């Protein structure tokens, strides 16, 4: 169970850098069996952002903030839920 989606956006280098800094500031969960175990896996990809919430049926709480940032920057984007 979880919630997984992609945000496809064409980001300028400055916008990518800003998002990378925000993602780097996310709190890290304690390590278990050598791997980081966080509720949310958020990664910047070539196409935009990949977000996966493990074991949570509700959408990621940061989605509205990311949408607001992209809209304020005038970036066209799509949010697609991944249903595997």
PDB file of N, CA and C in Angstrom:
ATOM      1  N   UNK A   1       0.851  -1.162   0.000  1.00  0.00           N
ATOM      2  CA  UNK A   1       0.000   0.000   0.000  1.00  0.00           C
ATOM      3  C   UNK A   1       0.904   1.235   0.000  1.00  0.00           C
ATOM      4  N   UNK A   2       0.506   2.241  -0.718  1.00  0.00           N
ATOM      5  CA  UNK A   2       1.266   3.477  -0.774  1.00  0.00           C
ATOM      6  C   UNK A   2       0.715   4.390  -1.842  1.00  0.00           C
ATOM      7  N   UNK A   3       1.381   5.468  -2.046  1.00  0.00           N
ATOM      8  CA  UNK A   3       0.975   6.459  -3.037  1.00  0.00           C
ATOM      9  C   UNK A   3       2.220   6.841  -3.808  1.00  0.00           C
ATOM     10  N   UNK A   4       2.178   6.663  -5.130  1.00  0.00           N
ATOM     11  CA  UNK A   4       3.354   6.887  -5.954  1.00  0.00           C
ATOM     12  C   UNK A   4       2.956   7.703  -7.176  1.00  0.00           C
ATOM     13  N   UNK A   5       3.721   8.749  -7.479  1.00  0.00           N
ATOM     14  CA  UNK A   5       3.409   9.543  -8.661  1.00  0.00           C
ATOM     15  C   UNK A   5       4.632  10.264  -9.196  1.00  0.00           C
ATOM     16  N   UNK A   6       4.486  10.749 -10.425  1.00  0.00           N
ATOM     17  CA  UNK A   6       5.527  11.527 -11.088  1.00  0.00           C
ATOM     18  C   UNK A   6       4.975  12.915 -11.373  1.00  0.00           C
ATOM     19  N   UNK A   7       5.823  13.910 -11.203  1.00  0.00           N
ATOM     20  CA  UNK A   7       5.499  15.269 -11.613  1.00  0.00           C
ATOM     21  C   UNK A   7       6.438  15.575 -12.773  1.00  0.00           C
ATOM     22  N   UNK A   8       5.889  15.630 -13.973  1.00  0.00           N
ATOM     23  CA  UNK A   8       6.700  15.930 -15.153  1.00  0.00           C
ATOM     24  C   UNK A   8       6.714  17.440 -15.345  1.00  0.00           C
ATOM     25  N   UNK A   9       7.898  18.019 -15.401  1.00  0.00           N
ATOM     26  CA  UNK A   9       8.039  19.470 -15.540  1.00  0.00           C
ATOM     27  C   UNK A   9       9.355  19.778 -16.238  1.00  0.00           C
ATOM     28  N   UNK A  10       9.321  20.758 -17.100  1.00  0.00           N
ATOM     29  CA  UNK A  10      10.534  21.225 -17.760  1.00  0.00           C
ATOM     30  C   UNK A  10      11.128  22.334 -16.901  1.00  0.00           C
ATOM     31  N   UNK A  11      12.202  22.014 -16.190  1.00  0.00           N
ATOM     32  CA  UNK A  11      12.769  22.926 -15.201  1.00  0.00           C
ATOM     33  C   UNK A  11      14.043  23.583 -15.716  1.00  0.00           C
ATOM     34  N   UNK A  12      14.161  24.866 -15.442  1.00  0.00           N
ATOM     35  CA  UNK A  12      15.398  25.599 -15.729  1.00  0.00           C
ATOM     36  C   UNK A  12      16.452  25.167 -14.703  1.00  0.00           C
ATOM     37  N   UNK A  13      17.732  25.323 -15.019  1.00  0.00           N
ATOM     38  CA  UNK A  13      18.788  24.930 -14.070  1.00  0.00           C
ATOM     39  C   UNK A  13      18.600  25.543 -12.677  1.00  0.00           C
ATOM     40  N   UNK A  14      18.194  26.789 -12.581  1.00  0.00           N
ATOM     41  CA  UNK A  14      17.986  27.447 -11.292  1.00  0.00           C
ATOM     42  C   UNK A  14      16.843  26.793 -10.511  1.00  0.00           C
ATOM     43  N   UNK A  15      15.789  26.397 -11.220  1.00  0.00           N
ATOM     44  CA  UNK A  15      14.658  25.730 -10.574  1.00  0.00           C
ATOM     45  C   UNK A  15      15.053  24.332 -10.105  1.00  0.00           C
ATOM     46  N   UNK A  16      15.818  23.612 -10.923  1.00  0.00           N
ATOM     47  CA  UNK A  16      16.299  22.285 -10.508  1.00  0.00           C
ATOM     48  C   UNK A  16      17.150  22.394  -9.249  1.00  0.00           C
ATOM     49  N   UNK A  17      18.024  23.409  -9.224  1.00  0.00           N
ATOM     50  CA  UNK A  17      18.890  23.599  -8.069  1.00  0.00           C
ATOM     51  C   UNK A  17      18.058  23.897  -6.822  1.00  0.00           C
ATOM     52  N   UNK A  18      17.044  24.721  -6.960  1.00  0.00           N
ATOM     53  CA  UNK A  18      16.179  25.054  -5.826  1.00  0.00           C
ATOM     54  C   UNK A  18      15.483  23.793  -5.299  1.00  0.00           C
ATOM     55  N   UNK A  19      14.934  22.998  -6.194  1.00  0.00           N
ATOM     56  CA  UNK A  19      14.262  21.771  -5.775  1.00  0.00           C
ATOM     57  C   UNK A  19      15.247  20.770  -5.170  1.00  0.00           C
ATOM     58  N   UNK A  20      16.449  20.677  -5.715  1.00  0.00           N
ATOM     59  CA  UNK A  20      17.466  19.793  -5.136  1.00  0.00           C
ATOM     60  C   UNK A  20      17.790  20.196  -3.705  1.00  0.00           C
ATOM     61  N   UNK A  21      17.869  21.489  -3.451  1.00  0.00           N
ATOM     62  CA  UNK A  21      18.142  21.976  -2.094  1.00  0.00           C
ATOM     63  C   UNK A  21      16.992  21.635  -1.155  1.00  0.00           C
ATOM     64  N   UNK A  22      15.762  21.775  -1.628  1.00  0.00           N
ATOM     65  CA  UNK A  22      14.610  21.431  -0.787  1.00  0.00           C
ATOM     66  C   UNK A  22      14.593  19.938  -0.467  1.00  0.00           C
ATOM     67  N   UNK A  23      14.876  19.109  -1.459  1.00  0.00           N
ATOM     68  CA  UNK A  23      14.889  17.669  -1.234  1.00  0.00           C
ATOM     69  C   UNK A  23      16.025  17.256  -0.298  1.00  0.00           C
ATOM     70  N   UNK A  24      17.161  17.911  -0.415  1.00  0.00           N
ATOM     71  CA  UNK A  24      18.295  17.603   0.461  1.00  0.00           C
ATOM     72  C   UNK A  24      17.991  17.962   1.914  1.00  0.00           C
ATOM     73  N   UNK A  25      17.082  18.902   2.125  1.00  0.00           N
ATOM     74  CA  UNK A  25      16.737  19.339   3.471  1.00  0.00           C
ATOM     75  C   UNK A  25      15.688  18.449   4.137  1.00  0.00           C
ATOM     76  N   UNK A  26      15.142  17.477   3.389  1.00  0.00           N
ATOM     77  CA  UNK A  26      14.154  16.580   3.995  1.00  0.00           C
ATOM     78  C   UNK A  26      14.794  15.807   5.137  1.00  0.00           C
ATOM     79  N   UNK A  27      14.065  15.611   6.229  1.00  0.00           N
ATOM     80  CA  UNK A  27      14.641  14.856   7.355  1.00  0.00           C
ATOM     81  C   UNK A  27      14.915  13.418   6.949  1.00  0.00           C
ATOM     82  N   UNK A  28      16.008  12.901   7.435  1.00  0.00           N
ATOM     83  CA  UNK A  28      16.392  11.516   7.177  1.00  0.00           C
ATOM     84  C   UNK A  28      15.937  10.653   8.348  1.00  0.00           C
ATOM     85  N   UNK A  29      15.314   9.533   8.030  1.00  0.00           N
ATOM     86  CA  UNK A  29      14.886   8.594   9.072  1.00  0.00           C
ATOM     87  C   UNK A  29      16.085   7.777   9.522  1.00  0.00           C
ATOM     88  N   UNK A  30      16.021   7.199  10.726  1.00  0.00           N
ATOM     89  CA  UNK A  30      17.120   6.345  11.183  1.00  0.00           C
ATOM     90  C   UNK A  30      17.340   5.190  10.215  1.00  0.00           C
ATOM     91  N   UNK A  31      18.568   4.775  10.094  1.00  0.00           N
ATOM     92  CA  UNK A  31      18.889   3.664   9.187  1.00  0.00           C
ATOM     93  C   UNK A  31      18.499   2.332   9.830  1.00  0.00           C
ATOM     94  N   UNK A  32      17.920   1.489   9.001  1.00  0.00           N
ATOM     95  CA  UNK A  32      17.558   0.139   9.452  1.00  0.00           C
ATOM     96  C   UNK A  32      18.158  -0.851   8.456  1.00  0.00           C
ATOM     97  N   UNK A  33      18.861  -1.807   8.922  1.00  0.00           N
ATOM     98  CA  UNK A  33      19.531  -2.816   8.097  1.00  0.00           C
ATOM     99  C   UNK A  33      20.342  -2.186   6.969  1.00  0.00           C
ATOM    100  N   UNK A  34      21.009  -1.078   7.271  1.00  0.00           N
ATOM    101  CA  UNK A  34      21.909  -0.466   6.312  1.00  0.00           C
ATOM    102  C   UNK A  34      21.263   0.423   5.261  1.00  0.00           C
ATOM    103  N   UNK A  35      19.955   0.534   5.226  1.00  0.00           N
ATOM    104  CA  UNK A  35      19.286   1.363   4.210  1.00  0.00           C
ATOM    105  C   UNK A  35      18.448   2.427   4.896  1.00  0.00           C
ATOM    106  N   UNK A  36      18.400   3.593   4.294  1.00  0.00           N
ATOM    107  CA  UNK A  36      17.566   4.661   4.845  1.00  0.00           C
ATOM    108  C   UNK A  36      16.100   4.290   4.644  1.00  0.00           C
ATOM    109  N   UNK A  37      15.324   4.403   5.684  1.00  0.00           N
ATOM    110  CA  UNK A  37      13.907   4.068   5.606  1.00  0.00           C
ATOM    111  C   UNK A  37      13.121   5.335   5.922  1.00  0.00           C
ATOM    112  N   UNK A  38      12.621   5.987   4.892  1.00  0.00           N
ATOM    113  CA  UNK A  38      11.817   7.182   5.075  1.00  0.00           C
ATOM    114  C   UNK A  38      10.393   6.879   4.653  1.00  0.00           C
ATOM    115  N   UNK A  39       9.447   7.618   5.212  1.00  0.00           N
ATOM    116  CA  UNK A  39       8.055   7.493   4.777  1.00  0.00           C
ATOM    117  C   UNK A  39       7.929   7.864   3.310  1.00  0.00           C
ATOM    118  N   UNK A  40       8.663   8.899   2.911  1.00  0.00           N
ATOM    119  CA  UNK A  40       8.523   9.434   1.565  1.00  0.00           C
ATOM    120  C   UNK A  40       9.861   9.429   0.844  1.00  0.00           C
ATOM    121  N   UNK A  41       9.847   8.884  -0.357  1.00  0.00           N
ATOM    122  CA  UNK A  41      11.010   8.906  -1.237  1.00  0.00           C
ATOM    123  C   UNK A  41      10.723   9.962  -2.294  1.00  0.00           C
ATOM    124  N   UNK A  42      11.435  11.074  -2.261  1.00  0.00           N
ATOM    125  CA  UNK A  42      11.250  12.161  -3.220  1.00  0.00           C
ATOM    126  C   UNK A  42      12.570  12.386  -3.930  1.00  0.00           C
ATOM    127  N   UNK A  43      12.549  12.218  -5.271  1.00  0.00           N
ATOM    128  CA  UNK A  43      13.773  12.353  -6.059  1.00  0.00           C
ATOM    129  C   UNK A  43      13.539  13.237  -7.265  1.00  0.00           C
ATOM    130  N   UNK A  44      14.547  14.028  -7.594  1.00  0.00           N
ATOM    131  CA  UNK A  44      14.542  14.817  -8.817  1.00  0.00           C
ATOM    132  C   UNK A  44      15.073  13.929  -9.934  1.00  0.00           C
ATOM    133  N   UNK A  45      14.336  13.838 -11.038  1.00  0.00           N
ATOM    134  CA  UNK A  45      14.739  13.031 -12.185  1.00  0.00           C
ATOM    135  C   UNK A  45      14.926  13.948 -13.393  1.00  0.00           C
ATOM    136  N   UNK A  46      15.361  13.373 -14.497  1.00  0.00           N
ATOM    137  CA  UNK A  46      15.509  14.156 -15.723  1.00  0.00           C
ATOM    138  C   UNK A  46      14.180  14.756 -16.175  1.00  0.00           C
ATOM    139  N   UNK A  47      13.082  14.057 -15.901  1.00  0.00           N
ATOM    140  CA  UNK A  47      11.758  14.499 -16.350  1.00  0.00           C
ATOM    141  C   UNK A  47      11.037  15.392 -15.348  1.00  0.00           C
ATOM    142  N   UNK A  48      11.504  15.473 -14.114  1.00  0.00           N
ATOM    143  CA  UNK A  48      10.817  16.262 -13.088  1.00  0.00           C
ATOM    144  C   UNK A  48      11.060  15.682 -11.711  1.00  0.00           C
ATOM    145  N   UNK A  49       9.984  15.298 -11.026  1.00  0.00           N
ATOM    146  CA  UNK A  49      10.084  14.728  -9.683  1.00  0.00           C
ATOM    147  C   UNK A  49       9.402  13.374  -9.626  1.00  0.00           C
ATOM    148  N   UNK A  50       9.945  12.486  -8.793  1.00  0.00           N
ATOM    149  CA  UNK A  50       9.327  11.204  -8.494  1.00  0.00           C
ATOM    150  C   UNK A  50       9.065  11.196  -6.994  1.00  0.00           C
ATOM    151  N   UNK A  51       7.837  10.884  -6.601  1.00  0.00           N
ATOM    152  CA  UNK A  51       7.450  10.853  -5.187  1.00  0.00           C
ATOM    153  C   UNK A  51       6.802   9.510  -4.892  1.00  0.00           C
ATOM    154  N   UNK A  52       7.242   8.864  -3.820  1.00  0.00           N
ATOM    155  CA  UNK A  52       6.618   7.621  -3.373  1.00  0.00           C
ATOM    156  C   UNK A  52       6.476   7.661  -1.861  1.00  0.00           C
ATOM    157  N   UNK A  53       5.250   7.501  -1.395  1.00  0.00           N
ATOM    158  CA  UNK A  53       4.974   7.383   0.046  1.00  0.00           C
ATOM    159  C   UNK A  53       4.748   5.916   0.333  1.00  0.00           C
ATOM    160  N   UNK A  54       5.563   5.368   1.184  1.00  0.00           N
ATOM    161  CA  UNK A  54       5.466   3.953   1.517  1.00  0.00           C
ATOM    162  C   UNK A  54       4.424   3.734   2.607  1.00  0.00           C
ATOM    163  N   UNK A  55       3.578   2.750   2.400  1.00  0.00           N
ATOM    164  CA  UNK A  55       2.596   2.316   3.402  1.00  0.00           C
ATOM    165  C   UNK A  55       1.661   3.433   3.851  1.00  0.00           C
ATOM    166  N   UNK A  56       1.359   4.374   2.949  1.00  0.00           N
ATOM    167  CA  UNK A  56       0.424   5.449   3.285  1.00  0.00           C
ATOM    168  C   UNK A  56      -0.551   5.607   2.130  1.00  0.00           C
ATOM    169  N   UNK A  57      -1.831   5.518   2.380  1.00  0.00           N
ATOM    170  CA  UNK A  57      -2.809   5.600   1.294  1.00  0.00           C
ATOM    171  C   UNK A  57      -3.155   7.031   0.865  1.00  0.00           C
ATOM    172  N   UNK A  58      -2.721   8.022   1.613  1.00  0.00           N
ATOM    173  CA  UNK A  58      -3.085   9.405   1.303  1.00  0.00           C
ATOM    174  C   UNK A  58      -2.002  10.095   0.478  1.00  0.00           C
ATOM    175  N   UNK A  59      -2.372  11.071  -0.341  1.00  0.00           N
ATOM    176  CA  UNK A  59      -1.379  11.783  -1.156  1.00  0.00           C
ATOM    177  C   UNK A  59      -0.327  12.476  -0.298  1.00  0.00           C
ATOM    178  N   UNK A  60       0.842  12.663  -0.881  1.00  0.00           N
ATOM    179  CA  UNK A  60       1.961  13.313  -0.217  1.00  0.00           C
ATOM    180  C   UNK A  60       1.579  14.714   0.224  1.00  0.00           C
ATOM    181  N   UNK A  61       1.856  15.072   1.464  1.00  0.00           N
ATOM    182  CA  UNK A  61       1.470  16.368   2.025  1.00  0.00           C
ATOM    183  C   UNK A  61       2.171  17.534   1.340  1.00  0.00           C
ATOM    184  N   UNK A  62       3.286  17.317   0.661  1.00  0.00           N
ATOM    185  CA  UNK A  62       4.015  18.395   0.012  1.00  0.00           C
ATOM    186  C   UNK A  62       3.563  18.702  -1.412  1.00  0.00           C
ATOM    187  N   UNK A  63       2.584  17.949  -1.910  1.00  0.00           N
ATOM    188  CA  UNK A  63       2.157  18.125  -3.299  1.00  0.00           C
ATOM    189  C   UNK A  63       1.637  19.539  -3.565  1.00  0.00           C
ATOM    190  N   UNK A  64       0.823  20.082  -2.687  1.00  0.00           N
ATOM    191  CA  UNK A  64       0.291  21.431  -2.892  1.00  0.00           C
ATOM    192  C   UNK A  64       1.404  22.471  -2.930  1.00  0.00           C
ATOM    193  N   UNK A  65       2.418  22.313  -2.084  1.00  0.00           N
ATOM    194  CA  UNK A  65       3.531  23.264  -2.055  1.00  0.00           C
ATOM    195  C   UNK A  65       4.337  23.195  -3.351  1.00  0.00           C
ATOM    196  N   UNK A  66       4.563  21.979  -3.879  1.00  0.00           N
ATOM    197  CA  UNK A  66       5.299  21.835  -5.134  1.00  0.00           C
ATOM    198  C   UNK A  66       4.496  22.438  -6.276  1.00  0.00           C
ATOM    199  N   UNK A  67       3.207  22.156  -6.304  1.00  0.00           N
ATOM    200  CA  UNK A  67       2.346  22.747  -7.336  1.00  0.00           C
ATOM    201  C   UNK A  67       2.391  24.269  -7.263  1.00  0.00           C
ATOM    202  N   UNK A  68       2.293  24.813  -6.066  1.00  0.00           N
ATOM    203  CA  UNK A  68       2.337  26.261  -5.884  1.00  0.00           C
ATOM    204  C   UNK A  68       3.649  26.850  -6.375  1.00  0.00           C
ATOM    205  N   UNK A  69       4.758  26.188  -6.082  1.00  0.00           N
ATOM    206  CA  UNK A  69       6.065  26.668  -6.531  1.00  0.00           C
ATOM    207  C   UNK A  69       6.143  26.663  -8.055  1.00  0.00           C
ATOM    208  N   UNK A  70       5.736  25.550  -8.676  1.00  0.00           N
ATOM    209  CA  UNK A  70       5.807  25.450 -10.132  1.00  0.00           C
ATOM    210  C   UNK A  70       4.910  26.490 -10.802  1.00  0.00           C
ATOM    211  N   UNK A  71       3.716  26.697 -10.262  1.00  0.00           N
ATOM    212  CA  UNK A  71       2.808  27.696 -10.824  1.00  0.00           C
ATOM    213  C   UNK A  71       3.372  29.105 -10.665  1.00  0.00           C
ATOM    214  N   UNK A  72       3.965  29.399  -9.514  1.00  0.00           N
ATOM    215  CA  UNK A  72       4.550  30.722  -9.279  1.00  0.00           C
ATOM    216  C   UNK A  72       5.736  30.977 -10.221  1.00  0.00           C
ATOM    217  N   UNK A  73       6.418  29.900 -10.607  1.00  0.00           N
ATOM    218  CA  UNK A  73       7.556  30.011 -11.519  1.00  0.00           C
ATOM    219  C   UNK A  73       7.122  29.993 -12.988  1.00  0.00           C
ATOM    220  N   UNK A  74       5.825  29.772 -13.230  1.00  0.00           N
ATOM    221  CA  UNK A  74       5.325  29.718 -14.599  1.00  0.00           C
ATOM    222  C   UNK A  74       5.712  28.448 -15.338  1.00  0.00           C
ATOM    223  N   UNK A  75       5.938  27.362 -14.595  1.00  0.00           N
ATOM    224  CA  UNK A  75       6.367  26.093 -15.187  1.00  0.00           C
ATOM    225  C   UNK A  75       5.134  25.234 -15.492  1.00  0.00           C
ATOM    226  N   UNK A  76       5.037  24.750 -16.740  1.00  0.00           N
ATOM    227  CA  UNK A  76       3.994  23.798 -17.079  1.00  0.00           C
ATOM    228  C   UNK A  76       4.374  22.436 -16.488  1.00  0.00           C
ATOM    229  N   UNK A  77       3.407  21.745 -15.934  1.00  0.00           N
ATOM    230  CA  UNK A  77       3.704  20.447 -15.315  1.00  0.00           C
ATOM    231  C   UNK A  77       2.480  19.549 -15.388  1.00  0.00           C
ATOM    232  N   UNK A  78       2.710  18.265 -15.210  1.00  0.00           N
ATOM    233  CA  UNK A  78       1.621  17.295 -15.068  1.00  0.00           C
ATOM    234  C   UNK A  78       1.932  16.429 -13.851  1.00  0.00           C
ATOM    235  N   UNK A  79       0.895  15.977 -13.185  1.00  0.00           N
ATOM    236  CA  UNK A  79       1.036  15.049 -12.061  1.00  0.00           C
ATOM    237  C   UNK A  79       0.323  13.766 -12.463  1.00  0.00           C
ATOM    238  N   UNK A  80       1.065  12.674 -12.520  1.00  0.00           N
ATOM    239  CA  UNK A  80       0.512  11.387 -12.904  1.00  0.00           C
ATOM    240  C   UNK A  80       0.707  10.384 -11.790  1.00  0.00           C
ATOM    241  N   UNK A  81      -0.391   9.796 -11.340  1.00  0.00           N
ATOM    242  CA  UNK A  81      -0.288   8.730 -10.337  1.00  0.00           C
ATOM    243  C   UNK A  81       0.186   7.461 -11.039  1.00  0.00           C
ATOM    244  N   UNK A  82       1.108   6.771 -10.405  1.00  0.00           N
ATOM    245  CA  UNK A  82       1.625   5.508 -10.936  1.00  0.00           C
ATOM    246  C   UNK A  82       0.816   4.399 -10.295  1.00  0.00           C
ATOM    247  N   UNK A  83       0.172   3.616 -11.108  1.00  0.00           N
ATOM    248  CA  UNK A  83      -0.692   2.532 -10.609  1.00  0.00           C
ATOM    249  C   UNK A  83      -0.164   1.206 -11.137  1.00  0.00           C
ATOM    250  N   UNK A  84       0.819   0.658 -10.417  1.00  0.00           N
ATOM    251  CA  UNK A  84       1.414  -0.624 -10.841  1.00  0.00           C
ATOM    252  C   UNK A  84       0.712  -1.778 -10.200  1.00  0.00           C
TER     253      UNK A  84
END
